PDB file of C-alpha atoms in Angstrom:
ATOM      1  CA  UNK A 116      92.528 115.348 162.840  1.00 74.00           C
ATOM      2  CA  UNK A 117      88.860 116.233 162.325  1.00 84.00           C
ATOM      3  CA  UNK A 118      86.009 115.355 164.640  1.00 95.00           C
ATOM      4  CA  UNK A 119      82.356 114.996 163.700  1.00 97.00           C
ATOM      5  CA  UNK A 120      80.114 117.580 165.392  1.00 98.00           C
ATOM      6  CA  UNK A 121      76.328 117.357 165.446  1.00 98.00           C
ATOM      7  CA  UNK A 122      73.889 120.053 166.561  1.00 96.00           C
ATOM      8  CA  UNK A 123      70.579 119.473 168.327  1.00 93.00           C
ATOM      9  CA  UNK A 124      68.877 122.668 169.498  1.00 89.00           C
ATOM     10  CA  UNK A 125      71.362 124.167 171.999  1.00 92.00           C
ATOM     11  CA  UNK A 126      73.474 121.020 172.367  1.00 97.00           C
ATOM     12  CA  UNK A 127      76.580 120.394 170.290  1.00 98.00           C
ATOM     13  CA  UNK A 128      77.935 116.841 170.368  1.00 98.00           C
ATOM     14  CA  UNK A 129      81.589 116.316 169.487  1.00 98.00           C
ATOM     15  CA  UNK A 130      82.455 112.734 168.523  1.00 98.00           C
ATOM     16  CA  UNK A 131      86.045 112.240 169.631  1.00 98.00           C
ATOM     17  CA  UNK A 132      87.956 109.243 168.351  1.00 97.00           C
ATOM     18  CA  UNK A 133      91.316 107.526 168.220  1.00 96.00           C
ATOM     19  CA  UNK A 134      94.055 108.340 170.701  1.00 97.00           C
ATOM     20  CA  UNK A 135      93.887 111.666 172.567  1.00 97.00           C
ATOM     21  CA  UNK A 136      97.377 112.720 173.613  1.00 96.00           C
ATOM     22  CA  UNK A 137      99.512 115.870 173.854  1.00 95.00           C
ATOM     23  CA  UNK A 138      99.867 115.929 170.067  1.00 95.00           C
ATOM     24  CA  UNK A 139      96.087 115.947 169.516  1.00 95.00           C
ATOM     25  CA  UNK A 140      94.944 117.943 172.565  1.00 96.00           C
ATOM     26  CA  UNK A 141      95.192 121.362 170.900  1.00 95.00           C
ATOM     27  CA  UNK A 142      93.123 120.114 167.936  1.00 96.00           C
ATOM     28  CA  UNK A 143      90.432 119.019 170.397  1.00 97.00           C
ATOM     29  CA  UNK A 144      90.523 122.395 172.183  1.00 97.00           C
ATOM     30  CA  UNK A 145      90.128 124.164 168.814  1.00 97.00           C
ATOM     31  CA  UNK A 146      86.907 122.225 168.208  1.00 97.00           C
ATOM     32  CA  UNK A 147      85.392 122.374 171.703  1.00 98.00           C
ATOM     33  CA  UNK A 148      86.255 125.863 172.989  1.00 98.00           C
ATOM     34  CA  UNK A 149      84.443 127.883 170.259  1.00 97.00           C
ATOM     35  CA  UNK A 150      81.294 125.816 170.900  1.00 97.00           C
ATOM     36  CA  UNK A 151      81.503 126.577 174.633  1.00 98.00           C
ATOM     37  CA  UNK A 152      82.248 130.232 173.937  1.00 97.00           C
ATOM     38  CA  UNK A 153      79.097 130.467 171.824  1.00 96.00           C
ATOM     39  CA  UNK A 154      77.144 129.446 174.933  1.00 96.00           C
ATOM     40  CA  UNK A 155      76.182 125.968 173.761  1.00 95.00           C
ATOM     41  CA  UNK A 156      75.986 122.906 175.987  1.00 97.00           C
ATOM     42  CA  UNK A 157      78.686 120.548 174.731  1.00 98.00           C
ATOM     43  CA  UNK A 158      78.518 116.768 174.855  1.00 98.00           C
ATOM     44  CA  UNK A 159      81.732 114.852 174.274  1.00 98.00           C
ATOM     45  CA  UNK A 160      80.985 111.411 172.863  1.00 98.00           C
ATOM     46  CA  UNK A 161      83.917 109.212 173.874  1.00 98.00           C
ATOM     47  CA  UNK A 162      82.798 105.793 172.590  1.00 98.00           C
ATOM     48  CA  UNK A 163      85.470 105.649 169.872  1.00 97.00           C
ATOM     49  CA  UNK A 164      88.380 106.930 171.971  1.00 97.00           C
ATOM     50  CA  UNK A 165      90.808 104.043 172.375  1.00 96.00           C
ATOM     51  CA  UNK A 166      93.393 105.877 174.465  1.00 97.00           C
ATOM     52  CA  UNK A 167      93.550 109.066 176.476  1.00 97.00           C
ATOM     53  CA  UNK A 168      96.311 110.411 178.717  1.00 96.00           C
ATOM     54  CA  UNK A 169      96.688 113.378 181.080  1.00 95.00           C
ATOM     55  CA  UNK A 170      96.527 115.777 178.116  1.00 95.00           C
ATOM     56  CA  UNK A 171      92.999 114.570 177.373  1.00 96.00           C
ATOM     57  CA  UNK A 172      92.026 114.966 181.024  1.00 95.00           C
ATOM     58  CA  UNK A 173      93.418 118.519 180.873  1.00 94.00           C
ATOM     59  CA  UNK A 174      91.167 119.294 177.915  1.00 96.00           C
ATOM     60  CA  UNK A 175      88.119 117.999 179.820  1.00 96.00           C
ATOM     61  CA  UNK A 176      88.985 119.967 182.987  1.00 95.00           C
ATOM     62  CA  UNK A 177      89.677 123.150 181.020  1.00 95.00           C
ATOM     63  CA  UNK A 178      86.444 122.683 179.061  1.00 97.00           C
ATOM     64  CA  UNK A 179      84.460 122.331 182.293  1.00 96.00           C
ATOM     65  CA  UNK A 180      86.052 125.442 183.763  1.00 95.00           C
ATOM     66  CA  UNK A 181      85.422 127.397 180.570  1.00 97.00           C
ATOM     67  CA  UNK A 182      81.801 126.212 180.431  1.00 97.00           C
ATOM     68  CA  UNK A 183      81.187 127.377 184.006  1.00 96.00           C
ATOM     69  CA  UNK A 184      82.508 130.806 183.090  1.00 96.00           C
ATOM     70  CA  UNK A 185      80.067 130.888 180.157  1.00 96.00           C
ATOM     71  CA  UNK A 186      77.138 129.578 182.248  1.00 96.00           C
ATOM     72  CA  UNK A 187      76.856 126.396 180.235  1.00 97.00           C
ATOM     73  CA  UNK A 188      78.110 122.841 180.724  1.00 97.00           C
ATOM     74  CA  UNK A 189      80.137 120.021 179.231  1.00 98.00           C
ATOM     75  CA  UNK A 190      79.054 116.394 179.604  1.00 98.00           C
ATOM     76  CA  UNK A 191      80.841 113.167 178.739  1.00 98.00           C
ATOM     77  CA  UNK A 192      78.752 110.604 176.862  1.00 98.00           C
ATOM     78  CA  UNK A 193      79.295 106.897 176.056  1.00 98.00           C
ATOM     79  CA  UNK A 194      82.693 106.801 177.717  1.00 98.00           C
ATOM     80  CA  UNK A 195      84.812 103.919 176.385  1.00 97.00           C
ATOM     81  CA  UNK A 196      86.457 101.463 178.778  1.00 96.00           C
ATOM     82  CA  UNK A 197      90.023 102.767 178.256  1.00 95.00           C
ATOM     83  CA  UNK A 198      88.873 106.324 178.927  1.00 97.00           C
ATOM     84  CA  UNK A 199      86.848 105.256 181.977  1.00 96.00           C
ATOM     85  CA  UNK A 200      89.979 103.629 183.447  1.00 95.00           C
ATOM     86  CA  UNK A 201      91.970 106.837 183.034  1.00 96.00           C
ATOM     87  CA  UNK A 202      89.121 108.968 184.408  1.00 96.00           C
ATOM     88  CA  UNK A 203      88.895 106.695 187.460  1.00 95.00           C
ATOM     89  CA  UNK A 204      92.595 107.150 188.120  1.00 94.00           C
ATOM     90  CA  UNK A 205      92.337 110.917 187.561  1.00 94.00           C
ATOM     91  CA  UNK A 206      89.414 111.206 190.024  1.00 92.00           C
ATOM     92  CA  UNK A 207      91.800 110.159 192.806  1.00 90.00           C
ATOM     93  CA  UNK A 208      93.879 113.189 191.956  1.00 84.00           C
ATOM     94  CA  UNK A 209      91.464 115.931 190.896  1.00 72.00           C
TER      95      UNK A 209
ATOM     96  CA  UNK B 209     113.898  98.458 167.684  1.00 62.00           C
ATOM     97  CA  UNK B 210     117.054  96.839 169.018  1.00 62.00           C
ATOM     98  CA  UNK B 211     117.154  93.717 171.136  1.00 54.00           C
ATOM     99  CA  UNK B 212     119.896  94.044 173.717  1.00 56.00           C
ATOM    100  CA  UNK B 213     119.691  90.587 175.234  1.00 51.00           C
ATOM    101  CA  UNK B 214     117.313  87.737 174.789  1.00 52.00           C
ATOM    102  CA  UNK B 215     118.297  85.039 177.192  1.00 54.00           C
ATOM    103  CA  UNK B 216     115.334  83.117 178.553  1.00 52.00           C
ATOM    104  CA  UNK B 217     114.951  85.065 181.780  1.00 66.00           C
ATOM    105  CA  UNK B 218     116.028  88.543 180.814  1.00 82.00           C
ATOM    106  CA  UNK B 219     114.602  90.376 177.808  1.00 92.00           C
ATOM    107  CA  UNK B 220     115.380  93.904 176.767  1.00 96.00           C
ATOM    108  CA  UNK B 221     114.318  96.134 173.877  1.00 96.00           C
ATOM    109  CA  UNK B 222     115.429  99.692 173.185  1.00 97.00           C
ATOM    110  CA  UNK B 223     114.360 102.294 170.635  1.00 98.00           C
ATOM    111  CA  UNK B 224     115.007 105.988 170.167  1.00 97.00           C
ATOM    112  CA  UNK B 225     112.583 108.687 169.068  1.00 97.00           C
ATOM    113  CA  UNK B 226     112.762 112.315 167.996  1.00 97.00           C
ATOM    114  CA  UNK B 227     111.890 114.505 170.996  1.00 97.00           C
ATOM    115  CA  UNK B 228     108.519 115.960 170.012  1.00 95.00           C
ATOM    116  CA  UNK B 229     104.859 115.382 170.704  1.00 95.00           C
ATOM    117  CA  UNK B 230     104.271 113.669 167.358  1.00 95.00           C
ATOM    118  CA  UNK B 231     106.609 110.862 168.535  1.00 97.00           C
ATOM    119  CA  UNK B 232     104.374 109.918 171.468  1.00 97.00           C
ATOM    120  CA  UNK B 233     102.189 107.668 169.321  1.00 97.00           C
ATOM    121  CA  UNK B 234     105.337 105.845 168.147  1.00 98.00           C
ATOM    122  CA  UNK B 235     106.469 105.457 171.771  1.00 98.00           C
ATOM    123  CA  UNK B 236     103.111 103.879 172.645  1.00 98.00           C
ATOM    124  CA  UNK B 237     103.186 101.561 169.636  1.00 98.00           C
ATOM    125  CA  UNK B 238     106.748 100.464 170.463  1.00 98.00           C
ATOM    126  CA  UNK B 239     105.677  99.751 174.051  1.00 98.00           C
ATOM    127  CA  UNK B 240     102.650  97.732 172.939  1.00 97.00           C
ATOM    128  CA  UNK B 241     104.793  95.665 170.555  1.00 97.00           C
ATOM    129  CA  UNK B 242     107.338  94.939 173.283  1.00 97.00           C
ATOM    130  CA  UNK B 243     104.705  94.000 175.874  1.00 96.00           C
ATOM    131  CA  UNK B 244     103.137  91.599 173.413  1.00 95.00           C
ATOM    132  CA  UNK B 245     106.541  90.100 172.660  1.00 95.00           C
ATOM    133  CA  UNK B 246     107.348  89.812 176.384  1.00 94.00           C
ATOM    134  CA  UNK B 247     103.895  88.321 177.010  1.00 93.00           C
ATOM    135  CA  UNK B 248     103.059  90.856 179.716  1.00 94.00           C
ATOM    136  CA  UNK B 249      99.639  90.361 181.298  1.00 92.00           C
ATOM    137  CA  UNK B 250      97.090  92.006 178.986  1.00 90.00           C
ATOM    138  CA  UNK B 251      95.284  93.749 181.860  1.00 88.00           C
ATOM    139  CA  UNK B 252      98.521  95.485 182.791  1.00 94.00           C
ATOM    140  CA  UNK B 253      99.692  96.481 179.305  1.00 95.00           C
ATOM    141  CA  UNK B 254      97.671  99.646 178.699  1.00 94.00           C
ATOM    142  CA  UNK B 255      98.425 100.956 182.199  1.00 96.00           C
ATOM    143  CA  UNK B 256     102.124 100.520 181.492  1.00 97.00           C
ATOM    144  CA  UNK B 257     101.737 102.159 178.083  1.00 98.00           C
ATOM    145  CA  UNK B 258     100.112 105.140 179.830  1.00 97.00           C
ATOM    146  CA  UNK B 259     102.987 105.418 182.339  1.00 97.00           C
ATOM    147  CA  UNK B 260     105.566 105.241 179.544  1.00 98.00           C
ATOM    148  CA  UNK B 261     103.725 107.807 177.423  1.00 97.00           C
ATOM    149  CA  UNK B 262     103.413 110.194 180.373  1.00 96.00           C
ATOM    150  CA  UNK B 263     107.143 109.925 181.106  1.00 96.00           C
ATOM    151  CA  UNK B 264     108.000 110.519 177.446  1.00 97.00           C
ATOM    152  CA  UNK B 265     105.576 113.460 177.397  1.00 95.00           C
ATOM    153  CA  UNK B 266     107.383 114.936 180.424  1.00 93.00           C
ATOM    154  CA  UNK B 267     110.650 114.844 178.457  1.00 95.00           C
ATOM    155  CA  UNK B 268     109.021 116.736 175.566  1.00 94.00           C
ATOM    156  CA  UNK B 269     107.205 119.207 177.850  1.00 91.00           C
ATOM    157  CA  UNK B 270     109.803 119.841 180.518  1.00 89.00           C
ATOM    158  CA  UNK B 271     113.322 118.731 179.535  1.00 91.00           C
ATOM    159  CA  UNK B 272     112.902 120.355 176.103  1.00 92.00           C
ATOM    160  CA  UNK B 273     110.460 123.118 177.049  1.00 88.00           C
ATOM    161  CA  UNK B 274     112.711 125.802 175.482  1.00 87.00           C
ATOM    162  CA  UNK B 275     113.676 123.730 172.433  1.00 89.00           C
ATOM    163  CA  UNK B 276     110.483 122.693 170.621  1.00 86.00           C
ATOM    164  CA  UNK B 277     112.295 122.235 167.292  1.00 90.00           C
ATOM    165  CA  UNK B 278     115.151 120.125 168.638  1.00 94.00           C
ATOM    166  CA  UNK B 279     116.554 117.319 166.529  1.00 96.00           C
ATOM    167  CA  UNK B 280     117.647 115.455 169.684  1.00 95.00           C
ATOM    168  CA  UNK B 281     116.394 111.964 170.269  1.00 97.00           C
ATOM    169  CA  UNK B 282     115.214 110.254 173.435  1.00 97.00           C
ATOM    170  CA  UNK B 283     115.574 106.539 174.056  1.00 97.00           C
ATOM    171  CA  UNK B 284     113.210 104.123 175.783  1.00 98.00           C
ATOM    172  CA  UNK B 285     114.467 100.750 177.030  1.00 97.00           C
ATOM    173  CA  UNK B 286     112.048  98.111 178.314  1.00 98.00           C
ATOM    174  CA  UNK B 287     113.638  95.224 180.215  1.00 97.00           C
ATOM    175  CA  UNK B 288     111.873  92.263 181.729  1.00 94.00           C
ATOM    176  CA  UNK B 289     113.003  89.549 184.103  1.00 89.00           C
ATOM    177  CA  UNK B 290     110.814  86.880 185.690  1.00 81.00           C
ATOM    178  CA  UNK B 291     109.760  89.138 188.496  1.00 88.00           C
ATOM    179  CA  UNK B 292     110.254  92.713 187.428  1.00 94.00           C
ATOM    180  CA  UNK B 293     109.749  95.076 184.538  1.00 96.00           C
ATOM    181  CA  UNK B 294     112.163  98.002 184.206  1.00 97.00           C
ATOM    182  CA  UNK B 295     111.516 100.924 181.878  1.00 98.00           C
ATOM    183  CA  UNK B 296     114.383 103.374 181.359  1.00 97.00           C
ATOM    184  CA  UNK B 297     114.270 106.731 179.575  1.00 97.00           C
ATOM    185  CA  UNK B 298     117.312 108.599 178.322  1.00 97.00           C
ATOM    186  CA  UNK B 299     117.397 112.187 177.106  1.00 95.00           C
ATOM    187  CA  UNK B 300     119.832 115.082 176.598  1.00 95.00           C
ATOM    188  CA  UNK B 301     117.481 117.844 177.729  1.00 93.00           C
ATOM    189  CA  UNK B 302     117.505 120.189 180.695  1.00 88.00           C
ATOM    190  CA  UNK B 303     118.637 118.315 183.826  1.00 84.00           C
ATOM    191  CA  UNK B 304     115.722 117.214 185.981  1.00 76.00           C
ATOM    192  CA  UNK B 305     115.283 119.117 189.263  1.00 73.00           C
ATOM    193  CA  UNK B 306     114.063 116.287 191.457  1.00 68.00           C
ATOM    194  CA  UNK B 307     112.463 118.629 193.974  1.00 64.00           C
ATOM    195  CA  UNK B 308     110.139 119.940 191.255  1.00 65.00           C
ATOM    196  CA  UNK B 309     108.972 116.509 190.146  1.00 61.00           C
ATOM    197  CA  UNK B 310     105.845 115.975 192.209  1.00 61.00           C
ATOM    198  CA  UNK B 311     102.148 116.021 191.712  1.00 58.00           C
ATOM    199  CA  UNK B 312     100.084 118.887 193.070  1.00 53.00           C
ATOM    200  CA  UNK B 313      98.023 119.272 196.214  1.00 49.00           C
ATOM    201  CA  UNK B 314      94.672 117.537 195.930  1.00 41.00           C
ATOM    202  CA  UNK B 315      92.668 120.770 196.328  1.00 43.00           C
ATOM    203  CA  UNK B 316      94.282 122.465 193.336  1.00 49.00           C
ATOM    204  CA  UNK B 317      91.882 121.816 190.449  1.00 45.00           C
ATOM    205  CA  UNK B 318      94.337 122.493 187.634  1.00 51.00           C
ATOM    206  CA  UNK B 319      95.339 119.294 185.841  1.00 52.00           C
ATOM    207  CA  UNK B 320      99.105 119.942 185.762  1.00 58.00           C
ATOM    208  CA  UNK B 321     101.091 117.194 187.463  1.00 85.00           C
ATOM    209  CA  UNK B 322      98.499 114.570 186.609  1.00 91.00           C
ATOM    210  CA  UNK B 323     100.904 112.694 184.342  1.00 93.00           C
ATOM    211  CA  UNK B 324     103.391 112.299 187.183  1.00 92.00           C
ATOM    212  CA  UNK B 325     100.540 111.137 189.436  1.00 93.00           C
ATOM    213  CA  UNK B 326      99.589 108.484 186.854  1.00 95.00           C
ATOM    214  CA  UNK B 327     103.188 107.244 186.728  1.00 95.00           C
ATOM    215  CA  UNK B 328     103.291 107.021 190.527  1.00 94.00           C
ATOM    216  CA  UNK B 329      99.966 105.187 190.629  1.00 94.00           C
ATOM    217  CA  UNK B 330     100.973 102.624 188.003  1.00 96.00           C
ATOM    218  CA  UNK B 331     104.640 101.953 188.785  1.00 97.00           C
ATOM    219  CA  UNK B 332     106.282 100.652 191.972  1.00 96.00           C
ATOM    220  CA  UNK B 333     109.351 102.873 191.868  1.00 95.00           C
ATOM    221  CA  UNK B 334     110.604 105.994 190.092  1.00 94.00           C
ATOM    222  CA  UNK B 335     114.280 106.919 190.124  1.00 93.00           C
ATOM    223  CA  UNK B 336     115.977 109.885 188.498  1.00 90.00           C
ATOM    224  CA  UNK B 337     119.643 109.382 187.684  1.00 87.00           C
ATOM    225  CA  UNK B 338     122.265 111.329 185.827  1.00 86.00           C
ATOM    226  CA  UNK B 339     122.645 109.727 182.427  1.00 85.00           C
ATOM    227  CA  UNK B 340     125.911 108.216 181.289  1.00 87.00           C
ATOM    228  CA  UNK B 341     127.371 110.206 178.392  1.00 87.00           C
ATOM    229  CA  UNK B 342     125.965 111.271 175.968  1.00 89.00           C
ATOM    230  CA  UNK B 343     122.766 111.253 178.002  1.00 92.00           C
ATOM    231  CA  UNK B 344     121.909 113.947 180.583  1.00 91.00           C
ATOM    232  CA  UNK B 345     118.841 112.424 182.238  1.00 92.00           C
ATOM    233  CA  UNK B 346     118.032 108.796 182.968  1.00 94.00           C
ATOM    234  CA  UNK B 347     114.624 108.040 184.466  1.00 95.00           C
ATOM    235  CA  UNK B 348     114.067 104.462 185.627  1.00 96.00           C
ATOM    236  CA  UNK B 349     110.611 103.079 186.394  1.00 97.00           C
ATOM    237  CA  UNK B 350     110.057  99.600 187.814  1.00 97.00           C
ATOM    238  CA  UNK B 351     107.047  97.372 188.313  1.00 97.00           C
ATOM    239  CA  UNK B 352     106.953  94.003 190.036  1.00 96.00           C
ATOM    240  CA  UNK B 353     105.286  91.325 187.927  1.00 91.00           C
TER     241      UNK B 353
END
């Protein structure tokens, strides 16, 4: 699966889409982690994500931790309703 | 997909899947089809799909951790009566150690265990049983409707 990535000065925006599960999570990491490692601020646009499970949450948590180590940050943008529901449930836990 | 019984008050559908992460999308699609057929409340459907997918993911990740290329199959059975939904999982992987099936302490920021937390949040009960042959594990989730 390929994800569109746009660049604007020091911000890279990754447009995630479809269903983010265990099968897709490593593909997402392969796109996001090199951007973080290059020191860029990374925005994850989630408007076209129809489903996300704990594997997707893991990617977000790992991305945040990695960004802190690299003195940059990861932000979620235009979070879809299904993703917001899962994030709300995850916030009770994390 | 096999229909086990279809009397008016007790519906049941069962399907088996190859144990691997690429099957999780098929598990979700099966669940969505069944919930539509059973006319489960739409607000509840995606939560239930998430619980089912997390349980199936646990089979792939934990019961078959050492056998990523297995040709074994896991089965998912969704049964519905007037008042309760029961979702049963069957696999032939490593026996579940019940004491290890728990979500983590709240102050541990690693995400591991989140899937089990989601299942606990969404479902009313979780029971691990020994599976009847040929199955090794039988996980049963229930939700009052």
